[in-house]
mmCIF file of C-alpha atoms and ligand atoms in Angstrom:
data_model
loop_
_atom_site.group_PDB
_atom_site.id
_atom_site.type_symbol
_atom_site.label_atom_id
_atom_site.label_comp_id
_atom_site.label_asym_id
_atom_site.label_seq_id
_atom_site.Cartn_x
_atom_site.Cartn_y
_atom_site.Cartn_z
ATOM 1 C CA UNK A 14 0.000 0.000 0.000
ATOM 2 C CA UNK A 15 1.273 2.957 -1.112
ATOM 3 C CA UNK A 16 0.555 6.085 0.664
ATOM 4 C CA UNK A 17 0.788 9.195 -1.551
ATOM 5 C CA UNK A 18 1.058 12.907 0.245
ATOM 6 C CA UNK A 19 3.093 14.311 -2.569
ATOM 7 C CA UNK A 20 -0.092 16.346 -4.333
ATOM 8 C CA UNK A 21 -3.990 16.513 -4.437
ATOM 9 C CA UNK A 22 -3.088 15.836 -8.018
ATOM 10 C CA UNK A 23 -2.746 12.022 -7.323
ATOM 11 C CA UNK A 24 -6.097 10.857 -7.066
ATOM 12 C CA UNK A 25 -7.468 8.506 -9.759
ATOM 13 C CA UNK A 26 -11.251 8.334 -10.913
ATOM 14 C CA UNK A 27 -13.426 6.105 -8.552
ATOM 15 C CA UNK A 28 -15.769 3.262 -10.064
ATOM 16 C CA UNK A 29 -18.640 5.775 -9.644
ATOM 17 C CA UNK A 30 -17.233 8.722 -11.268
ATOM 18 C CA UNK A 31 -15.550 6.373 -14.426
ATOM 19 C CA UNK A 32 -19.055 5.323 -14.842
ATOM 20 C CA UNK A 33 -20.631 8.642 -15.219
ATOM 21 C CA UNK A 34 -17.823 9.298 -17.679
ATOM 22 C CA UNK A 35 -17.945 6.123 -19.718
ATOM 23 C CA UNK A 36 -22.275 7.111 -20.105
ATOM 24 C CA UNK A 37 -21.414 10.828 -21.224
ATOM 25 C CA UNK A 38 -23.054 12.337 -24.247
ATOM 26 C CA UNK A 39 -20.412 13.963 -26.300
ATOM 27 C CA UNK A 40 -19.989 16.642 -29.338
ATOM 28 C CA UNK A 41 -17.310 19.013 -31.089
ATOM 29 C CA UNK A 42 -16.831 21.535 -28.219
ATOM 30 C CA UNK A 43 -15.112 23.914 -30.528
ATOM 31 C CA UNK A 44 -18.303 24.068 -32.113
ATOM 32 C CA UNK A 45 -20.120 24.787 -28.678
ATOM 33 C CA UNK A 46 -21.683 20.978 -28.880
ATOM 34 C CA UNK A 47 -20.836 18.914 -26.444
ATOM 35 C CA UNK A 48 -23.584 18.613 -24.115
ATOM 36 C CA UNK A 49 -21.929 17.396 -21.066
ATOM 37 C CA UNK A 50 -19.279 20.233 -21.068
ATOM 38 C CA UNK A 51 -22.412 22.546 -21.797
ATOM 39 C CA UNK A 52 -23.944 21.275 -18.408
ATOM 40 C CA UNK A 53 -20.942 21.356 -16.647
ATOM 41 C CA UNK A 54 -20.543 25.350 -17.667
ATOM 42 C CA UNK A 55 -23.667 25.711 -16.246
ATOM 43 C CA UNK A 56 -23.974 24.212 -13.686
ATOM 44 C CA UNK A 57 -20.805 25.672 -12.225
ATOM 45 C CA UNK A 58 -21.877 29.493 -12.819
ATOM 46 C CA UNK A 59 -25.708 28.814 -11.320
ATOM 47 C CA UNK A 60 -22.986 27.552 -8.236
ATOM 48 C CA UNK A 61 -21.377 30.807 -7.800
ATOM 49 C CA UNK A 62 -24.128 33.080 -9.528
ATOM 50 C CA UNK A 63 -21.720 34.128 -12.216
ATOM 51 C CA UNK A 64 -23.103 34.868 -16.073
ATOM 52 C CA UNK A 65 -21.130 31.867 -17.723
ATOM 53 C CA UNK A 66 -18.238 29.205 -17.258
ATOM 54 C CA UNK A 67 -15.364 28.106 -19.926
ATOM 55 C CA UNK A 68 -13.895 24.294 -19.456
ATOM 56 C CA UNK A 69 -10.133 24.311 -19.942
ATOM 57 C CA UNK A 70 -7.530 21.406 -19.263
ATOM 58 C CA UNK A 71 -5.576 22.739 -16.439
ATOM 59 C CA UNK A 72 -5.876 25.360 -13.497
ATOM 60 C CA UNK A 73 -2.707 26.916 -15.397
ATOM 61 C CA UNK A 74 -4.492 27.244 -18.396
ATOM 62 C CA UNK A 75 -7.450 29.142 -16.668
ATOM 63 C CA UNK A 76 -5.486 31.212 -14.738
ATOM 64 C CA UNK A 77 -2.944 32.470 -17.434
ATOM 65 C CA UNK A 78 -6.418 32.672 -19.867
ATOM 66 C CA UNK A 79 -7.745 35.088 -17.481
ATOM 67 C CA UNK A 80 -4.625 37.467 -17.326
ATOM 68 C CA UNK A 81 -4.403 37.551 -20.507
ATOM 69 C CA UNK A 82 -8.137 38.895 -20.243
ATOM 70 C CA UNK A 83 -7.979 41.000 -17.982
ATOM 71 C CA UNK A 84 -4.528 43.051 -19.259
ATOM 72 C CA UNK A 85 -2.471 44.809 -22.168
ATOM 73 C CA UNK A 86 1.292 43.876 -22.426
ATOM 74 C CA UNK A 87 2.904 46.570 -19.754
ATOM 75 C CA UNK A 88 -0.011 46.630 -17.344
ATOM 76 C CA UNK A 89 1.244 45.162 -14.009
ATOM 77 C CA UNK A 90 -0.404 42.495 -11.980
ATOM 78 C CA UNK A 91 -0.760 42.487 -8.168
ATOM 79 C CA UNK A 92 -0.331 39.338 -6.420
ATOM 80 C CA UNK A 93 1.640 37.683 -3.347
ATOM 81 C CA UNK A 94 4.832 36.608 -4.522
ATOM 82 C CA UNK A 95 3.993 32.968 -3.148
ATOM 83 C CA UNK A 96 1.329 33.049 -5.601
ATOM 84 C CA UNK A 97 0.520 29.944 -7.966
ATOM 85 C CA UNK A 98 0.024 32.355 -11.167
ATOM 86 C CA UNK A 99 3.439 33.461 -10.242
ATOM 87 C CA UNK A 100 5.661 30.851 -9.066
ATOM 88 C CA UNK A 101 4.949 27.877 -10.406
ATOM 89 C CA UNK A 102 3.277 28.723 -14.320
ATOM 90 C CA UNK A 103 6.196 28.661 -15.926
ATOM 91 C CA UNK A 104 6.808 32.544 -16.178
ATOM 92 C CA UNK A 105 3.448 32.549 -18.355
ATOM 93 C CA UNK A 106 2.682 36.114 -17.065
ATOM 94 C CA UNK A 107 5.493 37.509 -18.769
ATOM 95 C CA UNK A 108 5.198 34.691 -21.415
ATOM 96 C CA UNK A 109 1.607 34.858 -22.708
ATOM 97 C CA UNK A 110 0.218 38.893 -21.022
ATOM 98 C CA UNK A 111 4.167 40.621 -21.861
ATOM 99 C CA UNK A 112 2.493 41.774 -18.010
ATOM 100 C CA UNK A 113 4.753 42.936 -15.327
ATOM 101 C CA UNK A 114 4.381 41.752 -11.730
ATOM 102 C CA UNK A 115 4.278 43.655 -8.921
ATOM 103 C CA UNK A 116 4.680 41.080 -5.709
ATOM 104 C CA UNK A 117 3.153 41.676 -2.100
ATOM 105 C CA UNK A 118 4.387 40.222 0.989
ATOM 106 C CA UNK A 119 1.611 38.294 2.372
ATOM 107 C CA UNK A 120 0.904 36.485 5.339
ATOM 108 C CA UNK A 121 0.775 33.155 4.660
ATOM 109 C CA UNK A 122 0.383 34.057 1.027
ATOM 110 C CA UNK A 123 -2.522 36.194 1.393
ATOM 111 C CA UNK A 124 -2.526 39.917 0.983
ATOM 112 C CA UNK A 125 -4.293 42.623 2.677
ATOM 113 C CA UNK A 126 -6.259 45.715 1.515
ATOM 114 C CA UNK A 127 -3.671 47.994 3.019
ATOM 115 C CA UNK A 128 -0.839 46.520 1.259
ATOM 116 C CA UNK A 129 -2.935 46.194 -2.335
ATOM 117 C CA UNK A 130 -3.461 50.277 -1.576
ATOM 118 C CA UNK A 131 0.074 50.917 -1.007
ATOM 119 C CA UNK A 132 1.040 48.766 -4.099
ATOM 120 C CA UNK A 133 -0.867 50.493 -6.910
ATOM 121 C CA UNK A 134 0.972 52.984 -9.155
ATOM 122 C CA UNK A 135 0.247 56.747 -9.528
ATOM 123 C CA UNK A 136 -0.941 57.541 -13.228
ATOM 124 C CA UNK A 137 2.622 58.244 -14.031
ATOM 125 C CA UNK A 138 4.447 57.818 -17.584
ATOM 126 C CA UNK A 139 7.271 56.169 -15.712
ATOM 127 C CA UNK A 140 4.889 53.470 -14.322
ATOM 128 C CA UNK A 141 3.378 50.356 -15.482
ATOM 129 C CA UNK A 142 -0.486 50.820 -15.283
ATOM 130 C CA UNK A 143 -2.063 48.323 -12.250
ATOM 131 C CA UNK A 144 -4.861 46.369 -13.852
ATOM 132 C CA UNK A 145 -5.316 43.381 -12.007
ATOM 133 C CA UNK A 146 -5.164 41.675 -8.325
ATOM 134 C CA UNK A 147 -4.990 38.335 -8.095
ATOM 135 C CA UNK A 148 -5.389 36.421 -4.831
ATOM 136 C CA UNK A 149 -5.293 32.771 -4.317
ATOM 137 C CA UNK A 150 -7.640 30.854 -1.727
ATOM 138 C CA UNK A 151 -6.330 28.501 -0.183
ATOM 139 C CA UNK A 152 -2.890 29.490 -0.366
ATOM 140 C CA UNK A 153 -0.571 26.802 -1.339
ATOM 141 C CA UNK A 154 2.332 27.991 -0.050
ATOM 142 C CA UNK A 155 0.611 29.323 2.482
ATOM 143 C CA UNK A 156 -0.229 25.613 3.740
ATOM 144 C CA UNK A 157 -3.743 25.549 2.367
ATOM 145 C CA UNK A 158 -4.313 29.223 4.431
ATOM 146 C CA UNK A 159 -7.603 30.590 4.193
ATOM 147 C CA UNK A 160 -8.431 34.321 3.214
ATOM 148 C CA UNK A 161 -10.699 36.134 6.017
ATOM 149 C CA UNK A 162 -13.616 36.931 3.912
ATOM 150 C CA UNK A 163 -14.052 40.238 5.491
ATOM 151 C CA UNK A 164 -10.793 41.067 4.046
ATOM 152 C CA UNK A 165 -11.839 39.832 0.971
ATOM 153 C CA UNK A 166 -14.137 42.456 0.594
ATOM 154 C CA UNK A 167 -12.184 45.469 1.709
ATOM 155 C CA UNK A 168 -10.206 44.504 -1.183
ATOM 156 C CA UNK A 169 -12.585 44.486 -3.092
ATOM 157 C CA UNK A 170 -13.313 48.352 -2.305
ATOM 158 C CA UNK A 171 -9.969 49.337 -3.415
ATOM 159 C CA UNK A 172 -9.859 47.505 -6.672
ATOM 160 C CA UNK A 173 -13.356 49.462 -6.973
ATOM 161 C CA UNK A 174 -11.937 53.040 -6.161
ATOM 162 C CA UNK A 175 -8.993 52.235 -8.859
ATOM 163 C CA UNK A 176 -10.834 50.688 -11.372
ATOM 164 C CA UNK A 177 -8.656 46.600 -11.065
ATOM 165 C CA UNK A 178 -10.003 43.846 -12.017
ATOM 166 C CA UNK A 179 -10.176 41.106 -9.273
ATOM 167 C CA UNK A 180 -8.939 37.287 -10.420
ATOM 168 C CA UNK A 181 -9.442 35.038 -7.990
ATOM 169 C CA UNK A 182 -6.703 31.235 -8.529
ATOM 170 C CA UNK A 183 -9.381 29.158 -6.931
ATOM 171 C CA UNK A 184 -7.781 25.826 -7.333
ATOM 172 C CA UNK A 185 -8.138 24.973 -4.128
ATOM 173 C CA UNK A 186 -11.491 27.218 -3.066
ATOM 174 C CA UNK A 187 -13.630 23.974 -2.811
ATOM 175 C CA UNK A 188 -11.219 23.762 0.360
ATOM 176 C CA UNK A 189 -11.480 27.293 1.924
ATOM 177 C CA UNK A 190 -15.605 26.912 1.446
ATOM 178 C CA UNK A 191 -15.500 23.930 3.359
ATOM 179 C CA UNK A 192 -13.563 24.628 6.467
ATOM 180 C CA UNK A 193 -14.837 28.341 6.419
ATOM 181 C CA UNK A 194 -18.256 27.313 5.556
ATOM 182 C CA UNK A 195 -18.793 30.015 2.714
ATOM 183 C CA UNK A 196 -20.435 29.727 -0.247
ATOM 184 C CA UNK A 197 -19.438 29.717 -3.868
ATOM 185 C CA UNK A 198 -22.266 32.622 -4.625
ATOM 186 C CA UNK A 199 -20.257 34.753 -1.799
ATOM 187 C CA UNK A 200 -17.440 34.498 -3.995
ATOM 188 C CA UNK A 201 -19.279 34.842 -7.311
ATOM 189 C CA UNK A 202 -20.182 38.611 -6.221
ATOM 190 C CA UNK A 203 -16.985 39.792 -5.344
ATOM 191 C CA UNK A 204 -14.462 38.671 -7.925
ATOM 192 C CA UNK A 205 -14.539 39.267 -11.978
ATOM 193 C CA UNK A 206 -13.175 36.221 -12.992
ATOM 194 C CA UNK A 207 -12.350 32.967 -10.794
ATOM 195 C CA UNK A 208 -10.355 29.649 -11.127
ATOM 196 C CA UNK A 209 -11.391 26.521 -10.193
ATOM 197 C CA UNK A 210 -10.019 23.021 -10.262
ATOM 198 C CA UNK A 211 -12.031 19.960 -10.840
ATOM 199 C CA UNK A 212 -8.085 18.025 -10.536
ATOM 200 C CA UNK A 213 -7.482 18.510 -7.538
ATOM 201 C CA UNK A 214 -9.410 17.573 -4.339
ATOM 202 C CA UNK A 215 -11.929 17.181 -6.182
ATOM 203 C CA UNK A 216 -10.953 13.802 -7.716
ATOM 204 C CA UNK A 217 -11.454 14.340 -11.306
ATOM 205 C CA UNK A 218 -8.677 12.871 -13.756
ATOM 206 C CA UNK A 219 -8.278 16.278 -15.612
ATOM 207 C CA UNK A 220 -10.098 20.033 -16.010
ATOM 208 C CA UNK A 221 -10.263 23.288 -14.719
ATOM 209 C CA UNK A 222 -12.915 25.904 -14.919
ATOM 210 C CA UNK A 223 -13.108 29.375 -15.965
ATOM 211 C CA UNK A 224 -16.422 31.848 -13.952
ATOM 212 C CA UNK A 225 -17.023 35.327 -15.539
ATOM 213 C CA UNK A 226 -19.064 37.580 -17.484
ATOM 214 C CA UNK A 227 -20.530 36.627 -20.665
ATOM 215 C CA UNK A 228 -18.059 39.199 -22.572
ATOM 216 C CA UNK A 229 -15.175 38.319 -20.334
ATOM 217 C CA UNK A 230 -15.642 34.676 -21.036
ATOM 218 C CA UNK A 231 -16.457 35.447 -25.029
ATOM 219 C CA UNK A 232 -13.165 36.691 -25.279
ATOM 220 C CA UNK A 233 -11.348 33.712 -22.703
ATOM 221 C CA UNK A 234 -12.943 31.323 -25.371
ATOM 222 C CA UNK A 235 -11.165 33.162 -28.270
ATOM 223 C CA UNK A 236 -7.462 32.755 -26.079
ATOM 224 C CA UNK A 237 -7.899 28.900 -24.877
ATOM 225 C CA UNK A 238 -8.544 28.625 -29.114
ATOM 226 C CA UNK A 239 -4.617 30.397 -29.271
ATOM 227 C CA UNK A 240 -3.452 28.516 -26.325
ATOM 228 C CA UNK A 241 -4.584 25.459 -27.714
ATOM 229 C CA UNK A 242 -7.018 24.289 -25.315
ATOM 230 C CA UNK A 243 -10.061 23.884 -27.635
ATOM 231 C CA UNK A 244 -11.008 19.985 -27.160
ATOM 232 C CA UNK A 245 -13.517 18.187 -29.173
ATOM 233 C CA UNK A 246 -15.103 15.755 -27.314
ATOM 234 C CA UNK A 247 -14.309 16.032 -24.139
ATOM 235 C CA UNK A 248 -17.338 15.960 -22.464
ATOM 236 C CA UNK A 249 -16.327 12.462 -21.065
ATOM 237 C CA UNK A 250 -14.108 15.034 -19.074
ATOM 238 C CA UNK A 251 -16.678 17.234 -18.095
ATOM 239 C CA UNK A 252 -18.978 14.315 -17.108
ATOM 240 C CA UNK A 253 -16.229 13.189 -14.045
ATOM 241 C CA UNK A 254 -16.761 17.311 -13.250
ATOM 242 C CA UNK A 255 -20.136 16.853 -13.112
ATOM 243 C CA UNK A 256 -20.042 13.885 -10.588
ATOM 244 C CA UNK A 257 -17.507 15.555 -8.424
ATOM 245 C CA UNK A 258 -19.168 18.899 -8.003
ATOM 246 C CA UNK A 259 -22.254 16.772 -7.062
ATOM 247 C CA UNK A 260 -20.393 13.918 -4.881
ATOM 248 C CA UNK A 261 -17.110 15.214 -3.692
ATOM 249 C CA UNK A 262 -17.287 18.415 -1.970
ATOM 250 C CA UNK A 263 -18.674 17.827 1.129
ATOM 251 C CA UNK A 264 -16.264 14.726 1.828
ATOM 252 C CA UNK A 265 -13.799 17.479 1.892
ATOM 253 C CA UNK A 266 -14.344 17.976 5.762
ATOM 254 C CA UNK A 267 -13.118 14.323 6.388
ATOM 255 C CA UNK A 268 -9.409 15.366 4.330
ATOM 256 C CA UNK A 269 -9.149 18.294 6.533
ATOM 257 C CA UNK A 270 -9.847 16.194 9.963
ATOM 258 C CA UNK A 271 -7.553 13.303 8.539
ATOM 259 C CA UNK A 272 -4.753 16.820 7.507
ATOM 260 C CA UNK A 273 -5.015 17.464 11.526
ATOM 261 C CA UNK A 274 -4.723 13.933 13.246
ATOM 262 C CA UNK A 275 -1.364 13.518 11.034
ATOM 263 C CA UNK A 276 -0.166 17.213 11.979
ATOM 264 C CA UNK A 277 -0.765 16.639 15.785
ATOM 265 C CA UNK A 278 1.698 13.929 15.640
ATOM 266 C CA UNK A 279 4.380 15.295 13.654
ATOM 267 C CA UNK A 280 4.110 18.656 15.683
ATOM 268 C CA UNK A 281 5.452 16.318 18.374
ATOM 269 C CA UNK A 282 8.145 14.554 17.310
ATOM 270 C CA UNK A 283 11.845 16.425 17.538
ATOM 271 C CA UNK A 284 12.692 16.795 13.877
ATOM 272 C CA UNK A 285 10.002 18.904 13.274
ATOM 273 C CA UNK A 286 10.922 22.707 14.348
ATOM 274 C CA UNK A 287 7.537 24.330 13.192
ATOM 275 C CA UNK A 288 4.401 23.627 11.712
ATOM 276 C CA UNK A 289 2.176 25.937 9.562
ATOM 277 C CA UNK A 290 -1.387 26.486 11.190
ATOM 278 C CA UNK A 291 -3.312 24.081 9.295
ATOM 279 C CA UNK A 292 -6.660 25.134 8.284
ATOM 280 C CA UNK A 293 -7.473 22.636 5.523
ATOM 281 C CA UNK A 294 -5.895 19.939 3.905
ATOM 282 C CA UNK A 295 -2.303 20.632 3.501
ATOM 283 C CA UNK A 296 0.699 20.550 6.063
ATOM 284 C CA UNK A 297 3.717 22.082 5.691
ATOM 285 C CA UNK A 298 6.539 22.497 8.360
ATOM 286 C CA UNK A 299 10.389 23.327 8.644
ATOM 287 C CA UNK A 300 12.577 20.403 10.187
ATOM 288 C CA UNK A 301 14.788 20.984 12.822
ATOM 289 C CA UNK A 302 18.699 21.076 12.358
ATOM 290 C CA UNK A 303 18.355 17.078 13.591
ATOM 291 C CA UNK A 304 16.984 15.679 9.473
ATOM 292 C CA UNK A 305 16.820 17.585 6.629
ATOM 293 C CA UNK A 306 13.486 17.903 4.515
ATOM 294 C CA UNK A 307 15.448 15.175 1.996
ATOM 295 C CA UNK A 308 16.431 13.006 4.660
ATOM 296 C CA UNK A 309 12.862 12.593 6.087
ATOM 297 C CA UNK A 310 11.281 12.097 2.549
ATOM 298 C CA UNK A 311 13.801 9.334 2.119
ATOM 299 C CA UNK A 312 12.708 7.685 5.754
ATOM 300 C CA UNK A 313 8.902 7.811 5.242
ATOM 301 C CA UNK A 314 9.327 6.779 1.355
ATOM 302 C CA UNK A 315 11.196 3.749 2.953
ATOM 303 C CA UNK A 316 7.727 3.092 4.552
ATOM 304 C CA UNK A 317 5.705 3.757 0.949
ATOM 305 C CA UNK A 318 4.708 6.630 2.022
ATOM 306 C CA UNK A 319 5.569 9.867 0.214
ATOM 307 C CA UNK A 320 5.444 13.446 0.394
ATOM 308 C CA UNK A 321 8.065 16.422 -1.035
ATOM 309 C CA UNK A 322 10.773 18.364 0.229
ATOM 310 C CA UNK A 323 9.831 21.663 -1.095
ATOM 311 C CA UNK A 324 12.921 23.316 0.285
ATOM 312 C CA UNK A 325 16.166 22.136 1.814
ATOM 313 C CA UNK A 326 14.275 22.441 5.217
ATOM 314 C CA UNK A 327 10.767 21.895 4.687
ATOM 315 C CA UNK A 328 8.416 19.660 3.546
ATOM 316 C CA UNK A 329 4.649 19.403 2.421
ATOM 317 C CA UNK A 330 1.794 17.076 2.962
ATOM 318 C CA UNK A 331 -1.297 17.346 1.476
ATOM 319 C CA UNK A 332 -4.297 14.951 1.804
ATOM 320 C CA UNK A 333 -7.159 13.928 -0.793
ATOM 321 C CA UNK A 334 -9.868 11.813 -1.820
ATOM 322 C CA UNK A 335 -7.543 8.333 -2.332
ATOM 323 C CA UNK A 336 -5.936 8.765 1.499
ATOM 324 C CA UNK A 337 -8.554 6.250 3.218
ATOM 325 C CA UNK A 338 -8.386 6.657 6.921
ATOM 326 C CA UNK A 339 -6.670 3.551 7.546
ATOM 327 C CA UNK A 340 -3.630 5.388 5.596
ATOM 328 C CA UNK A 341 -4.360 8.052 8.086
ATOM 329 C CA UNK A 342 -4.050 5.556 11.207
ATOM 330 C CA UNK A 343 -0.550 3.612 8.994
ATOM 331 C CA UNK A 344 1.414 7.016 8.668
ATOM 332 C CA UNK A 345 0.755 8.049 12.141
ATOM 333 C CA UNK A 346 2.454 4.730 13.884
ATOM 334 C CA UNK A 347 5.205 5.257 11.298
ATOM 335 C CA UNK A 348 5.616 8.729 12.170
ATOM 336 C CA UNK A 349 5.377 7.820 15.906
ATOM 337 C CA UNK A 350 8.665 5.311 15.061
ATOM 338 C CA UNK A 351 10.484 7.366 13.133
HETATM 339 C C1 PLP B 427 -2.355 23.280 -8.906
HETATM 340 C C2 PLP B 427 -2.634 24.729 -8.872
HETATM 341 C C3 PLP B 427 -2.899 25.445 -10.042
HETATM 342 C C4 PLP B 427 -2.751 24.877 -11.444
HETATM 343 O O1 PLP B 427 -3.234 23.677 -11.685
HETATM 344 P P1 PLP B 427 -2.749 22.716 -12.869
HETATM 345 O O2 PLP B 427 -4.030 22.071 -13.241
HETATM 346 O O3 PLP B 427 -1.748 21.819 -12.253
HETATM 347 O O4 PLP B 427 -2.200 23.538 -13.977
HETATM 348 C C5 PLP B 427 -3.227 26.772 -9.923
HETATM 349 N N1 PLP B 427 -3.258 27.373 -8.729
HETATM 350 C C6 PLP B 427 -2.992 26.738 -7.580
HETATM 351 C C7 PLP B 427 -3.060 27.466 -6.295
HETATM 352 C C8 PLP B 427 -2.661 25.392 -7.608
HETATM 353 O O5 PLP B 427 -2.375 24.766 -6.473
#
């Protein structure tokens, strides 16, 4: 029995949700005719109240999409510089918007309305013009953190007063409307285009979504056609999306109780200096000078169970839909051993 912490990524399609896939109607979605990636669309925007959805392959895709939206090459995007859309999509700001960054330090990768304020440039020649804020629930880096929605909302205000778009990297916001207990229509009011990932805890095999304004999404469609993301049929995709946004979110409370039994044992044990708060299902913490981060990924994968160093002194856990608790209860007594 493997035991697989390394990513929410990881999970493979249950028996249920192949079914639903394997019985999907199907049509030429470039040509707007694939009925189960029609429903999907739809059925995600009634979720958050938004005008209209766009089904892409990858939270990348929807998030680079939406940049290249909401800006002109030179405008300058606000974001924490843990941030998803900035760290870890290959450069594609700079890549696919010719968009400058302008990074916030964050707490736990989220930003605040007083920093956002102090960020945006004066109309100035010598400046890049501030178009969009993007802010990322749950954090990743942050350890699956959780905005404060109030927060939320006062920035919000100041993207209002200077005329920013708001993006919001959802991948994970399944997550933060779980342990919060929010609502996806909260979030549909607030922000002018969101992110979400069916891939991830979710438990589908592939596909992200992209919420927005009729308009706004007119013109995404038009960019996933450049960025190569118009499938045909690939409703048999959408149909696993459709299962999991009916089957798989509420299960998300047992990940984040199974995240905290495993982090109240390793906060224990000596090789473990310090533990980000976790709020959901990810752990991350820094190892003590006793085992590096490499050293104790090489110990537990000794033990089939594996997880990443994501620096020389840190490493991340993060729990989905295949970790069954009795993986739970099997990586606790090895952690107790270690
Ligand atoms: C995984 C992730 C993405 C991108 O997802 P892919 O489908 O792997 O491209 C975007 N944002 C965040 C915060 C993520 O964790």
């Amino acid at each position: 029995m493997i035991i697989d912490f390394r990513s929410d990524t990881v999970t493979k399609p249950t028996p249920a949700m192949l079914e639903a896939m394997y019985k999907a109607k199907v049509g030429d979605d470039v040509f707007g005719e694939d009925p189960s990636i029609n429903e999907l669309e739809k059925m995600a925007a009634e979720m958050f109240a938004m005008e209209t959805a766009l089904f892409c392959p990858s939270g990348t895709m929807v998030n680079q999409i939406a940049i290249k939206c909401h800006t002109q090459p030179g405008d300058e995007v606000i974001c924490d510089e843990s941030s998803h859309v900035y760290q870890y999509e290959s450069g594609g700001i700079a890549f696919n918007s010719s968009a400058s960054v302008k990074l916030l330090y964050g707490d736990r990768g989220r930003i605040t309305a007083e920093q956002l304020k102090a960020a945006i440039n004066p109309d100035d020649n010598h400046k890049a013009i501030s178009r969009l804020v993007s802010l990322e629930n749950t954090s990743n880096r942050g350890g699956g953190s959780c905005y404060d929605f109030e927060e939320i909302k006062k920035i919000k205000a100041v993207c209002k007063e200077n005329n920013l778009a708001l993006h919001l990297d959802g991948a994970r916001l399944w997550n933060a409307l779980v342990a919060k207990n929010e609502t996806p229509k909260q979030y549909g009011e607030i922000f002018d285009s969101i992110s979400i990932c069916l891939s991830k805890s979710l438990g589908c095999p592939v596909g992200s979504l992209l919420l927005g304004k009729n308009a706004f999404i007119k013109k995404a469609r038009r960019i996933r056609k450049v960025f190569g993301g118009g499938m045909r049929q690939a409703g048999f995709l959408a149909a696993a999306g459709i299962y999991a946004l009916q089957n798989n979110i509420d299960r998300l409370s047992d990940d984040h109780l199974h995240t905290k039994e495993i982090a109240n044992v390793l906060i224990k044990r000596e090789f473990v200096k310090y533990l980000l708060p976790v709020e959901t299902n990810i752990i991350i913490f820094e190892m003590s000078d006793s085992l590096s981060a490499p050293a104790l990924v090489t110990k537990l994968k000794e033990n089939d169970i594996l997880c990443f160093d994501i620096a020389p002194d840190r490493v991340r856990f993060v729990v989905h839909l295949d970790i069954r608790p009795e993986m739970v209860k099997k990586t606790i007594e090895t952690i107790n051993k270690l």
